[in-house]
Structure formats: C-alpha cells, structure tokens
Coordinates of C-alpha atoms and ligand atoms in Angstrom, one line a residue:
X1 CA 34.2 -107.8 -63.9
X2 CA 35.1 -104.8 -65.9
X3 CA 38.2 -103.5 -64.0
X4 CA 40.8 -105.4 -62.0
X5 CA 43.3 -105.2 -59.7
X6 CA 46.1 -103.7 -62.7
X7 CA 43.7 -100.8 -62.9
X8 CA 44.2 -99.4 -59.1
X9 CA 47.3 -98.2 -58.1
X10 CA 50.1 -100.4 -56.7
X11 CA 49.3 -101.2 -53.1
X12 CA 45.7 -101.1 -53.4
X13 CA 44.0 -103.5 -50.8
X14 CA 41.2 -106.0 -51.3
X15 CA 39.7 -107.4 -48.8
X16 CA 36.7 -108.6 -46.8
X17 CA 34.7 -107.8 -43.6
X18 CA 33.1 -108.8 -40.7
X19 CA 32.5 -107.9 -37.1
X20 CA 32.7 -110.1 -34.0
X21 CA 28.8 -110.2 -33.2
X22 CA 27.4 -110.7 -36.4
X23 CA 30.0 -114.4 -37.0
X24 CA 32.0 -115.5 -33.8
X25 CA 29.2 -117.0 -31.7
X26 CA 28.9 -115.4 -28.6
X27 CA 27.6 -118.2 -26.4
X28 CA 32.1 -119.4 -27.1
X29 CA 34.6 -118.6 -25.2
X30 CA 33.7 -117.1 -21.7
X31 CA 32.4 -113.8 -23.7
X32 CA 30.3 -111.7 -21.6
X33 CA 26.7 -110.8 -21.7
X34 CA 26.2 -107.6 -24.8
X35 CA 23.1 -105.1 -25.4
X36 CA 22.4 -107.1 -28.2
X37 CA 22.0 -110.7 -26.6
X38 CA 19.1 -108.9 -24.7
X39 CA 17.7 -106.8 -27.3
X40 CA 17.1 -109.6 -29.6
X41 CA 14.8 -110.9 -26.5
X42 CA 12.6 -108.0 -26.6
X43 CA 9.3 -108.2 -28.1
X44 CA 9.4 -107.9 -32.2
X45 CA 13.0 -106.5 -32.3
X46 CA 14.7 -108.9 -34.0
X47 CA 13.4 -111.6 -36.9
X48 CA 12.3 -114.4 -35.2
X49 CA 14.0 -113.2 -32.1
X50 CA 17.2 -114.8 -33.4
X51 CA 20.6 -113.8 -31.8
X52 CA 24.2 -114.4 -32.1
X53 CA 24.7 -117.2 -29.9
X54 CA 25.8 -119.2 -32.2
X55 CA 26.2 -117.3 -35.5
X56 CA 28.6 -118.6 -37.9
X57 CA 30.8 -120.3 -35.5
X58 CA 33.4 -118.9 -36.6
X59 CA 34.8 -118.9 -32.7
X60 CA 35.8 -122.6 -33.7
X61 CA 36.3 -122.2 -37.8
X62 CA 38.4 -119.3 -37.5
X63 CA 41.1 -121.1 -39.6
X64 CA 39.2 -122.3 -42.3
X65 CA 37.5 -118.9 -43.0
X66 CA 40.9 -117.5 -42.9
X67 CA 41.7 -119.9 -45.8
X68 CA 38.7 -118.6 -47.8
X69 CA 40.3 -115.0 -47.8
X70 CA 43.4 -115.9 -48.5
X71 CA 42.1 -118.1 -51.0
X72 CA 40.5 -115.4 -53.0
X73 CA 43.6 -113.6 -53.0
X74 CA 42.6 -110.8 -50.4
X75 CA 45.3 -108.4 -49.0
X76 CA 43.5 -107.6 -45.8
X77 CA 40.4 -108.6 -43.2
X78 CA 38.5 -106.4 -41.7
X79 CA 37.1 -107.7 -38.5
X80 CA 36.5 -106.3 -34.7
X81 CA 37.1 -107.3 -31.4
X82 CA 34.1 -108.0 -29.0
X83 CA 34.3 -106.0 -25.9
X84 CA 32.5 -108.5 -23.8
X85 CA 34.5 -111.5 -25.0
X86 CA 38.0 -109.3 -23.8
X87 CA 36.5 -108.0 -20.5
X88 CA 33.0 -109.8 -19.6
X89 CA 31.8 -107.3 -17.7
X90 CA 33.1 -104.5 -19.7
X91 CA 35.7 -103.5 -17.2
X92 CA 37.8 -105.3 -14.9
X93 CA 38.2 -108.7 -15.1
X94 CA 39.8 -109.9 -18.1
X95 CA 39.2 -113.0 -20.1
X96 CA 42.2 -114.9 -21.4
X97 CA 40.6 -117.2 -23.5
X98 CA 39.1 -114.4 -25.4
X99 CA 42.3 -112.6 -25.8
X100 CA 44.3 -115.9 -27.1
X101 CA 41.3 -116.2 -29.6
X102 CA 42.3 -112.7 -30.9
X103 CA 46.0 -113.3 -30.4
X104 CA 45.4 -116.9 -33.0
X105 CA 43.3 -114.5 -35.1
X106 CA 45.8 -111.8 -35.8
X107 CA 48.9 -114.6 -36.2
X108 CA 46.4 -116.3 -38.9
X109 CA 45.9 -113.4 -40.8
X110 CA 49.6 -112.6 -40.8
X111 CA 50.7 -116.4 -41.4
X112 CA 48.3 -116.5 -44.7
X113 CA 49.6 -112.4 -45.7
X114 CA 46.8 -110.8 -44.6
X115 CA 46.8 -107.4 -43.7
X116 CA 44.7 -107.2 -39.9
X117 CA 42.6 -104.0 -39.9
X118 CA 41.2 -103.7 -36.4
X119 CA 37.9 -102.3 -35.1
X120 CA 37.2 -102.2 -31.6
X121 CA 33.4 -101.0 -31.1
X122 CA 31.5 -103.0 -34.2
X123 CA 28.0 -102.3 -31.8
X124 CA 28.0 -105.2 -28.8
X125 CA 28.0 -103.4 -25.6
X126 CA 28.6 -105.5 -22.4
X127 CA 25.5 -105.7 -20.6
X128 CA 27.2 -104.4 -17.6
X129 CA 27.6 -101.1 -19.1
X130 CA 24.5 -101.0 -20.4
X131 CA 23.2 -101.2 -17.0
X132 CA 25.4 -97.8 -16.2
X133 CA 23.8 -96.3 -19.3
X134 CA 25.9 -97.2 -22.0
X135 CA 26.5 -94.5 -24.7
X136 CA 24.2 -91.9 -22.0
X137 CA 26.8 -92.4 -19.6
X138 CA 29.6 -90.0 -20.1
X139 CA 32.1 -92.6 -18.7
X140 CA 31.8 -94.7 -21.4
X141 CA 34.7 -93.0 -22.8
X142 CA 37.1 -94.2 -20.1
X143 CA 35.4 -97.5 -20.1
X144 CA 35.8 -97.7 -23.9
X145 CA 39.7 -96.1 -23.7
X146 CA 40.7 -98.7 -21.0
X147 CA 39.1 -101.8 -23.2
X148 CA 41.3 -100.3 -25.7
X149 CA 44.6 -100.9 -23.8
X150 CA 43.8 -104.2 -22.7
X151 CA 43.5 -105.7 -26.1
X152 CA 46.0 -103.5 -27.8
X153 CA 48.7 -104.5 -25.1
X154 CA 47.9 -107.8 -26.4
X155 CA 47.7 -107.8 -30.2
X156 CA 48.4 -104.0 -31.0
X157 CA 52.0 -105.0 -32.0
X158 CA 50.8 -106.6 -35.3
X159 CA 47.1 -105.4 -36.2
X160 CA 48.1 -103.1 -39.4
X161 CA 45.2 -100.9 -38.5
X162 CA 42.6 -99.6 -35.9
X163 CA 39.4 -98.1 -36.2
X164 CA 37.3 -96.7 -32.9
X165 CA 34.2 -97.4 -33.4
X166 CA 31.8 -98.7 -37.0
X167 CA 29.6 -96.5 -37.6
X168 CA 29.0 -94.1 -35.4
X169 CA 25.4 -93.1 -36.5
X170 CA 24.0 -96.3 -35.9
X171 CA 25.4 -96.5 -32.6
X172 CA 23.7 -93.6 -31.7
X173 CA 20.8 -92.3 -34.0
X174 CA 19.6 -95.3 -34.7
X175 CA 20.1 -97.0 -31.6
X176 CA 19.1 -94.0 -29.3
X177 CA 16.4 -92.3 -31.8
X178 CA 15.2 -94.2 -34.2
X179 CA 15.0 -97.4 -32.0
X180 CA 15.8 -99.8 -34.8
X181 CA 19.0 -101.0 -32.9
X182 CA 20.3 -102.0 -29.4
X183 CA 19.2 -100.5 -27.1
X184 CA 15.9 -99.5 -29.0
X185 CA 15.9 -95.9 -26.9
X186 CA 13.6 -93.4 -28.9
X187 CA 14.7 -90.7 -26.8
X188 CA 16.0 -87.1 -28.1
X189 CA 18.0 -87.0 -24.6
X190 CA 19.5 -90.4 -25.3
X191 CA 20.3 -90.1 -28.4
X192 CA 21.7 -86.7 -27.9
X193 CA 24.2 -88.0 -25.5
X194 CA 24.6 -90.8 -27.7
X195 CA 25.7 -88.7 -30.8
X196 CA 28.5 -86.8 -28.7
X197 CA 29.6 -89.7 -26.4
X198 CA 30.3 -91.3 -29.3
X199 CA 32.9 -88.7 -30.3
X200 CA 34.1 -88.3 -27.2
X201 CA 34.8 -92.0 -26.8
X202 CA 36.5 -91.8 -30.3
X203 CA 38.8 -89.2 -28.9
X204 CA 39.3 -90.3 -25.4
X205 CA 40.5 -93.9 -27.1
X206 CA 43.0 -92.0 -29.8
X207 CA 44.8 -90.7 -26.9
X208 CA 44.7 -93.5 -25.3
X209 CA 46.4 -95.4 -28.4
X210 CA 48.8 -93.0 -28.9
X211 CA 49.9 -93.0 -25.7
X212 CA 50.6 -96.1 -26.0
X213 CA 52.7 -96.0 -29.3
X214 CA 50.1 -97.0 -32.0
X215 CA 49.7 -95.4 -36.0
X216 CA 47.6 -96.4 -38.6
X217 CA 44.3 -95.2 -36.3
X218 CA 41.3 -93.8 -37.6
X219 CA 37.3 -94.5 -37.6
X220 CA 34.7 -96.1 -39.8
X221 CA 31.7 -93.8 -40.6
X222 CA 28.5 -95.0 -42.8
X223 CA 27.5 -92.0 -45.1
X224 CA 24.4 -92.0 -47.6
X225 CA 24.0 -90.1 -50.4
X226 CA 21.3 -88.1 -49.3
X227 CA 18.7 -86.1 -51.6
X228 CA 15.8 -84.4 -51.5
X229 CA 12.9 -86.4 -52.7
X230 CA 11.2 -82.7 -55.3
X231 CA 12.3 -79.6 -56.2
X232 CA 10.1 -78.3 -52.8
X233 CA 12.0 -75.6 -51.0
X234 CA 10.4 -78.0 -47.5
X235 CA 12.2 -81.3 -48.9
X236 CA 15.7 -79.5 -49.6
X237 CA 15.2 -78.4 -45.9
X238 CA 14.5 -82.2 -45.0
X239 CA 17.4 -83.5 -47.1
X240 CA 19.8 -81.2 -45.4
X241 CA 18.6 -81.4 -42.2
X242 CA 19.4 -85.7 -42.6
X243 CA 22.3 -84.4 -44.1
X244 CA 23.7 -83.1 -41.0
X245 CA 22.9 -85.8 -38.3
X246 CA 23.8 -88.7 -40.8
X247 CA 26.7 -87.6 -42.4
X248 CA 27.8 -84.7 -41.2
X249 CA 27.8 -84.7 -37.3
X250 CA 30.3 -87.5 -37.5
X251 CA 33.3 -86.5 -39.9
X252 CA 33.0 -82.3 -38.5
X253 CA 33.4 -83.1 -35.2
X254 CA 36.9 -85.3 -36.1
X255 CA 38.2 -82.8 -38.6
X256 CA 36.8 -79.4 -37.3
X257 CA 35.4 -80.0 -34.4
X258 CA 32.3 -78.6 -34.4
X259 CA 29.0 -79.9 -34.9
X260 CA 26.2 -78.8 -37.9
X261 CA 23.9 -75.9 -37.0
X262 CA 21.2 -77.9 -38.8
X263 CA 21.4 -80.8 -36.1
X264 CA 21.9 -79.2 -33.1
X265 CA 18.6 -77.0 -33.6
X266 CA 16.8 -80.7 -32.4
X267 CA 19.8 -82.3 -30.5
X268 CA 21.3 -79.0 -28.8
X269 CA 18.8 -78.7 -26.1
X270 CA 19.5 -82.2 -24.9
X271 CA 23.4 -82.0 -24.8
X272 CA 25.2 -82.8 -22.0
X273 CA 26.6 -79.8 -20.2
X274 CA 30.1 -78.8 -21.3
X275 CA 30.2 -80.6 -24.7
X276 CA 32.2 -77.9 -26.0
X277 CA 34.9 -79.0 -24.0
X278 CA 35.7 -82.5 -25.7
X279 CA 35.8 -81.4 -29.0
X280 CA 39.5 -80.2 -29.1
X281 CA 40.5 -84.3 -27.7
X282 CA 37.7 -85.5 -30.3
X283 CA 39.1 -83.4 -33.5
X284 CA 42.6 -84.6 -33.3
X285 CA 44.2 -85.9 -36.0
X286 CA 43.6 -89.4 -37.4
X287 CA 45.5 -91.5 -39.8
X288 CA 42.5 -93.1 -42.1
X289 CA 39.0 -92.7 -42.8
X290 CA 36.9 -96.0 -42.9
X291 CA 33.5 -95.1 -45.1
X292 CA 30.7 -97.5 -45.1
X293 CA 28.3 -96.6 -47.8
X294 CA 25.5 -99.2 -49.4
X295 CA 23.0 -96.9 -50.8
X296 CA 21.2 -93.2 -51.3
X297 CA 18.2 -92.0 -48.8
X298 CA 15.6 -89.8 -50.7
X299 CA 14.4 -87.7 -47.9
X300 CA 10.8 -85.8 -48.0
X301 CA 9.4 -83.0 -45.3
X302 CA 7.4 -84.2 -42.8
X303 CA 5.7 -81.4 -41.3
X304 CA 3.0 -83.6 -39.0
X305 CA 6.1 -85.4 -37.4
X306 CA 8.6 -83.5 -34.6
X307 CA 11.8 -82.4 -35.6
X308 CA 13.7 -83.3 -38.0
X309 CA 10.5 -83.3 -39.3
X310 CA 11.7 -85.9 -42.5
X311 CA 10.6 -89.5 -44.0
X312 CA 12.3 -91.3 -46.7
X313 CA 10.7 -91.7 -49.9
X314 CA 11.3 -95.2 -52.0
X315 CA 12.9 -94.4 -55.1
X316 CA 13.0 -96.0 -58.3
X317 CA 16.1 -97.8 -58.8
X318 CA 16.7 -101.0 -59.1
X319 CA 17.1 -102.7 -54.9
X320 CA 18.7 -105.4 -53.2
X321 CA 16.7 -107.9 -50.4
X322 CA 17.2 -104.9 -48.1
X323 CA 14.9 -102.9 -50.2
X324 CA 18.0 -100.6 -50.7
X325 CA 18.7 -99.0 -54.0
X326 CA 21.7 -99.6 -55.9
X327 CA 23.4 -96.3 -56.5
X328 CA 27.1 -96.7 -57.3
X329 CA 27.4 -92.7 -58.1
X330 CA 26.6 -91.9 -54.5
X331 CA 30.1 -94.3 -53.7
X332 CA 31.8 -91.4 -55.5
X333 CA 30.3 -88.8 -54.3
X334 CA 30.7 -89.4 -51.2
X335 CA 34.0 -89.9 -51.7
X336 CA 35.1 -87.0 -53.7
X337 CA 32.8 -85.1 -51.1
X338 CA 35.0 -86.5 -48.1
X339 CA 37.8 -85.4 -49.8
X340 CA 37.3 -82.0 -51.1
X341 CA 35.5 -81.0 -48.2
X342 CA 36.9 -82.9 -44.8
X343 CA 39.6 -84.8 -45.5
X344 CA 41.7 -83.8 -48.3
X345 CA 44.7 -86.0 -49.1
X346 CA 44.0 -88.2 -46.0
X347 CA 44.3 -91.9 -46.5
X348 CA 40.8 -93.5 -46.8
X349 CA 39.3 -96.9 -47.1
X350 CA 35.7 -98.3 -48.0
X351 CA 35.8 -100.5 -45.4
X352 CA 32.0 -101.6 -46.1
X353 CA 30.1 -101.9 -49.5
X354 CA 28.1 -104.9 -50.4
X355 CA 24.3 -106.0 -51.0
X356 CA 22.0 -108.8 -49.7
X357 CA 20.2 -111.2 -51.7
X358 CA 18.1 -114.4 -51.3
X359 CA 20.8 -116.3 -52.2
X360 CA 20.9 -120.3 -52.2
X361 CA 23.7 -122.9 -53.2
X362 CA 24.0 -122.5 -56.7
X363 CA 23.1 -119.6 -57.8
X364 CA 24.7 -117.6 -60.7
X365 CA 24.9 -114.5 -58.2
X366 CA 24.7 -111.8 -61.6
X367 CA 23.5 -109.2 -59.4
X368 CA 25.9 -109.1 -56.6
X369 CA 28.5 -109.5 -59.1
X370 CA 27.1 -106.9 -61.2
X371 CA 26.8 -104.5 -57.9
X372 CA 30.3 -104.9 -57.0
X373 CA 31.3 -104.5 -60.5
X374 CA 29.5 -101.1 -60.4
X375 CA 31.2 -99.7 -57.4
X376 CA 34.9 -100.5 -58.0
X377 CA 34.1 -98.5 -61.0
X378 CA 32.8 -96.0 -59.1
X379 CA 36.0 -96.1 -56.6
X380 CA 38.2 -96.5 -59.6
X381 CA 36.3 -93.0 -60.9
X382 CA 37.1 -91.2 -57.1
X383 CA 40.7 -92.2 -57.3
X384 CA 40.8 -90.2 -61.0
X385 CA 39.2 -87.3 -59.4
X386 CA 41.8 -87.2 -56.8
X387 CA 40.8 -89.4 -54.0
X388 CA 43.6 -90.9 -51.7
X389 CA 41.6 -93.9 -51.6
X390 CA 43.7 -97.1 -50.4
X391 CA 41.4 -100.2 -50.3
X392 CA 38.2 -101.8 -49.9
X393 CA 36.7 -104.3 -47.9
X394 CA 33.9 -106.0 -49.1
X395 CA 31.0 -106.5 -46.6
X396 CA 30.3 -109.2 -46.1
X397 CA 33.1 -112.1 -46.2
X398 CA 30.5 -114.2 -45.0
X399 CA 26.2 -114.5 -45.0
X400 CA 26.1 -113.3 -41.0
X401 CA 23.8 -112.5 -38.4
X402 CA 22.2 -109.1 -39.4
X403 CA 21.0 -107.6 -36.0
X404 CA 17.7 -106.9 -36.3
X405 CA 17.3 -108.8 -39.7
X406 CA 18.6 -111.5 -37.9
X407 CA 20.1 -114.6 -40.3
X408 CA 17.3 -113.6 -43.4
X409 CA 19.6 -111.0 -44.8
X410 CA 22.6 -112.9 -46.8
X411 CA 25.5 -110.3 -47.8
X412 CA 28.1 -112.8 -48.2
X413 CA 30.3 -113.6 -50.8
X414 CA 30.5 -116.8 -49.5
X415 CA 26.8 -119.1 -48.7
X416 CA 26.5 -119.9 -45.0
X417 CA 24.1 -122.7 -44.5
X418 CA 22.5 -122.3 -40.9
X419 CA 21.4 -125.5 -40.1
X420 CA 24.8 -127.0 -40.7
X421 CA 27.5 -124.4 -40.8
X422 CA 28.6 -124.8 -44.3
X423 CA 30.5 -122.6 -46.5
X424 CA 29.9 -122.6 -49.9
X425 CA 31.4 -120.2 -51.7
X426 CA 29.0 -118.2 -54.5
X427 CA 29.9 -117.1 -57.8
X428 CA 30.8 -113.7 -56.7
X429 CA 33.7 -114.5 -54.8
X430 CA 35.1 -116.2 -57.6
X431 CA 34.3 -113.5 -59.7
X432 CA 36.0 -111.3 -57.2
X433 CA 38.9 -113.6 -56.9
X434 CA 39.8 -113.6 -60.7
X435 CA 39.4 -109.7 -60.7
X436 CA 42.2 -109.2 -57.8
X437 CA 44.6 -111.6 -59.2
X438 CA 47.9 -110.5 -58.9
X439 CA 49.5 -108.2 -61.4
X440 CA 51.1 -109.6 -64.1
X441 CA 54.0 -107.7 -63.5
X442 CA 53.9 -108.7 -59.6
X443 CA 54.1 -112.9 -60.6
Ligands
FCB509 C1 26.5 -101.9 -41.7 C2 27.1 -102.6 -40.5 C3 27.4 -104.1 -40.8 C4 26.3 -104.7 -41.6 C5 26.0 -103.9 -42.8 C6 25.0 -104.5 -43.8 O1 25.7 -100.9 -41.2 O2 28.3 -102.0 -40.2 O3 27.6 -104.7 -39.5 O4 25.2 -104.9 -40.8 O5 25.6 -102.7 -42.5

C-alpha cells in the first residue's frame, strides 16, 4: 500500500468491524428472538433463506478473533451489542449470560490493547418489539434508552466509545420503504415514523448516557455520494431529492435539528404528530461522527414512479461483487462535505469502508488491497483539507452474514469457510497489517 500508518497523524486508529448479527450466532447464549431471525423466513427475502443462527460462531471464538486483530496490529474493534441477547424480550428480563459474553468481550479487547468502540443498535430488533411496532412505535425510544442502561451499567466503564444506532437510513428507509431490509415494510407511513423515531431514539438514548456519566458518544451514519445521472434539470431534482432522505435527514436533524424541505415534501404528510417537539433532545451535542460510506448512487428522474420519483442508474466504474462502484473521491467528499457543512472540527471516524469479492483460500486479493489502498488515500487527502478525522475501521474484520445477501457476499479481510468455521486470513489483511506497523519512532 502506498501510505502507512507514519503518514496519519499520531493517534490515528486502525481497526476493524463487525456487528453482533452478522458473526456471534444468535441461536448462543439465551439471545432472544430479532426481526431478522423472522425476516430471513419470509418468502425470497434473504439468499437461500439463510439466517444468523449460527454465523461465524464467533459467540464461542471470540478469543481467537480477538487475536487476529491484535495480530494485525489494530488499535481498535468496532463491534455492537445485540439487544436481544442483553434483554430477550427487548425489555425486562435480563440475560446474564449475554452480558458476561460482552463483559469477556470488552476485557479481551482491552487485555490485547484494543481500543472497544461500542454500537448498540447494529439492526436486530427483538421480536417482541417488533410485535409493538418496532421503529412505528414511538416508544421505541424508551425501550431503546433503557436497553442502553442495562448494558452500559455493565460494560460502560471501559468501552472507549458509543455509537446509538449504525446507519440510520437503513434502519428506516430501507427497512420501512424500500423493503429490502427487516421488516420489509414498503409503507410511506412506516417509514416516515421510522426516519424520525430513529432520531428520536438517538436523542432519548444520549440523555440517557449522559445521565449516566458517559463521553466519547456519537452515531454511525452511511452517506453516498450522490449525483445526478445527465445534465437534465429532472435528474438534478432526483439527485437532490436522494440527497436529502439519504444523507441529509440524518446528520441535520443531530446538528441543526431540522429536517430537509426536499424530503419532507413525500415524508411530511405521514409524520407523527408533534415531531417538532423532539428535535431540540435529538440535536444535542455529540462527541464523534461514525460515517459509513462504500460507494456513489447515480440517481435518474422517474416521473412514472410516486414520489421521490428517482431510480439509480449503473455507472461505469469499475465494481465489486455487490455490483457497487468503486469511487474513493466520494470518501473525501463526503468527508470534507461533513465537515465544512455539519460538523466542523468535530471528531469523526469511518467506521465502515470495505468491498466484497468472491474470494476463496488463496487468492492474491489485488483488488481489495487495491480498494483499501485507494481510500486511505482518499482519507489521508480529507485530513489535508482539514478534516478532524481520527480513525477507520475496516468493514469487515471477518466474511459475515450479509442480511439479505446472506453468507454469498464475502467483505472480510480474513476468509471464513462456512462449512467448517475456519479463518484464514487473505492477502489483504497482511497487506494491511504491514501498512499500520508501528511507527518507527514509536518502537
Ligand atoms: C453496511 C452495514 C454492515 C454491512 C455493510 C456491507 O451497510 O452497516 O452491517 O452490511 O454495509
């Protein structure tokens, strides 16, 4: 790789990521029922119907994955707590063999010197809740604040960092509109409540962590760079109209507190009543920005489809198995973007950025290397331009369950076979390895 870790500014963090779902196994444990155990039993949802019972199993390899981070000489892990496996039912009764698991986690990342960057809501909703509604259900806030104590009373004294919720547009827009996600609404009332109950549970479960004494909280957003597909006055009108429910509802109602005219004109209608109200508790202030970002959207006009009346166009860049393009300049616009227009000299983090491939055993892995190559340039190139930007996270630490891709989509740096469980890992993470050594001048 081009750069290395001398080329970022002391402190910088490497590191990986995961999220509970996606590796733990959620048949371990005593872990409740989520959304997404029964979504992926739905007709055609998921590939091949496959779930996360079992995933990566990393309920009972926890350790050795730990090694593998360390090994590669990360500073931090990004991972989340499941909901379900804290509280099975989503409230009430709590489950103590899911909080020791989390209690081991967070000792073994600290034993081995990595930084632990929390997230509590990485997308498995307890079933029970989903009954009540889920994200339509204006409670979830409480619910959501209250699972928040429990497992911060627990392991809140050493996590180095909390995020609310990972990607809040997926949890709503394209859980609760498009349909591509648990609970597969495609509903403009759902989703609606979705996209503000979303904030709201943000902001009800700040105050609840500073109440009880925490820093170092924030939120991880996903943010695309989004552009209009001609010239056409109709696809600038598209583009900005995705603009606004993708990645700008999110990051204005948390630093101004207001929401884009360009989205409500679908979603206003189908607010709850009083929304207004919550937006001073949802805009207060937050200690780091997590952005997600993988890859641009071209966005066309749609005038034969209801509002927002847009389709994405395939563009011609180069893609990964996803059929996403690769587009490392839309990293650093969308940071210098976050920056000059929302955040200013606010701590922030990539917290996701990676790419799937078919990978097998092997392999010489040039493009993944290649792609993460490209955007730590393109990070190094946001920090130049004035960008408070702290670390990133690779995604993913490990080839994973990918919801509704379910185990065909490999992100990892590290080959999971998933007939056996192996690890194995690919060329990339030694390439990323070698690239974060540690300074000369820190040996
Ligand atoms: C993000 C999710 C993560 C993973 C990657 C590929 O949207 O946060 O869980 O699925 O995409």
């Amino acid at each position: 790789m081009k750069l290395t870790r001398s080329d970022f500014p002391q402190g910088f963090l490497f590191g990986a990521a995961t999220a509970a779902y996606q590796i733990e196994g959620s048949s371990y444990g005593g872990a409740g029922s989520t959304h997404w155990d029964t979504f992926a039993k739905g007709p055609g949802n998921v590939v091949r119907a496959e779930d996360g019972a079992v995933a990566c199993d990393h309920y009972h390899r926890m350790d050795a994955d730990l090694d593998l981070l360390a090994e590669a000489g990360m500073d931090a892990y990004r991972f989340s707590t499941s909901w379900a496996r804290v509280l099975p039912e989503g409230r009430g009764r709590v489950n103590q063999e899911g909080l020791d698991f989390y209690d081991r986690l967070v000792d073994g990342c600290l034993a081995r010197g990595l930084k632990p960057f929390q997230t509590l809501y990485h997308w498995e909703m307890p079933s029970a809740l989903a009954d009540l509604g889920g994200w339509t259900n204006p409670d979830v806030a409480d619910w959501m604040a209250d699972y928040a104590e429990v497992i911060t009373k627990r392991i809140g004294d050493r996590v180095h960092s909390i995020a609310t919720i990972n990607e809040s547009w997926c949890v709503a827009y394209l859980s609760h509109f498009l349909g591509h996600h648990a609970p597969g609404l495609r509903d403009i009332r759902a989703a609606a409540r979705a996209m503000h109950h979303v904030n709201k549970a943000h902001g009800r479960t700040m105050t609840r962590l500073r109440d009880l004494g925490m820093q170092n909280c924030g939120i991880v957003l996903n943010f695309e760079a989004t552009e209009a597909a001609s010239d056409s006055a109709a696809d600038a009108h598209a583009a900005a109209t995705q603009d606004a429910t993708h990645n700008r509802w999110f990051i204005e109602a948390i630093t101004k507190g207001t929401y884009p005219a360009e989205a409500l004109a679908g979603f206003g209608p189908h607010m709850p009543q009083n929304w207004q109200d919550d937006m001073a508790e949802i805009s207060q202030p937050i200690d780091f920005l997590g952005v997600n970002y993988y890859t641009r959207n071209l966005v066309a006009a749609d005038d034969a489809a209801t509002w927002p009346s847009t389709k994405p166009v395939i563009g011609p860049l180069e893609k990964t198995q996803m059929g996403w393009e690769i587009y490392p300049e839309g990293l650093r616009w969308t940071l210098t973007r976050l920056s000059r227009d929302y955040v200013g000299d606010l701590p922030v983090f990539v917290t996701e950025n990676g790419m799937a491939w078919p990978d097998a055993v092997g392999e010489e892995d040039t493009v993944r290397i290649d792609f993460i190559d490209r955007h730590i340039e393109a990070m190094h190139d946001a920090i130049s331009e004035g960008v408070n930007l702290q670390g990133f996270f690779y995604w993913s630490l490990l080839d994973n369950y990918e919801w509704a891709f379910g185990y065909e989509k490999r992100f990892g740096l590290i080959h999971v076979d998933f007939d056996t469980l192996d690890r194995t890992p690919k060329a990339s993470y030694h390439a990323l390895k070698s690239a974060i050594a540690p300074r000369k001048n820190d040996t």
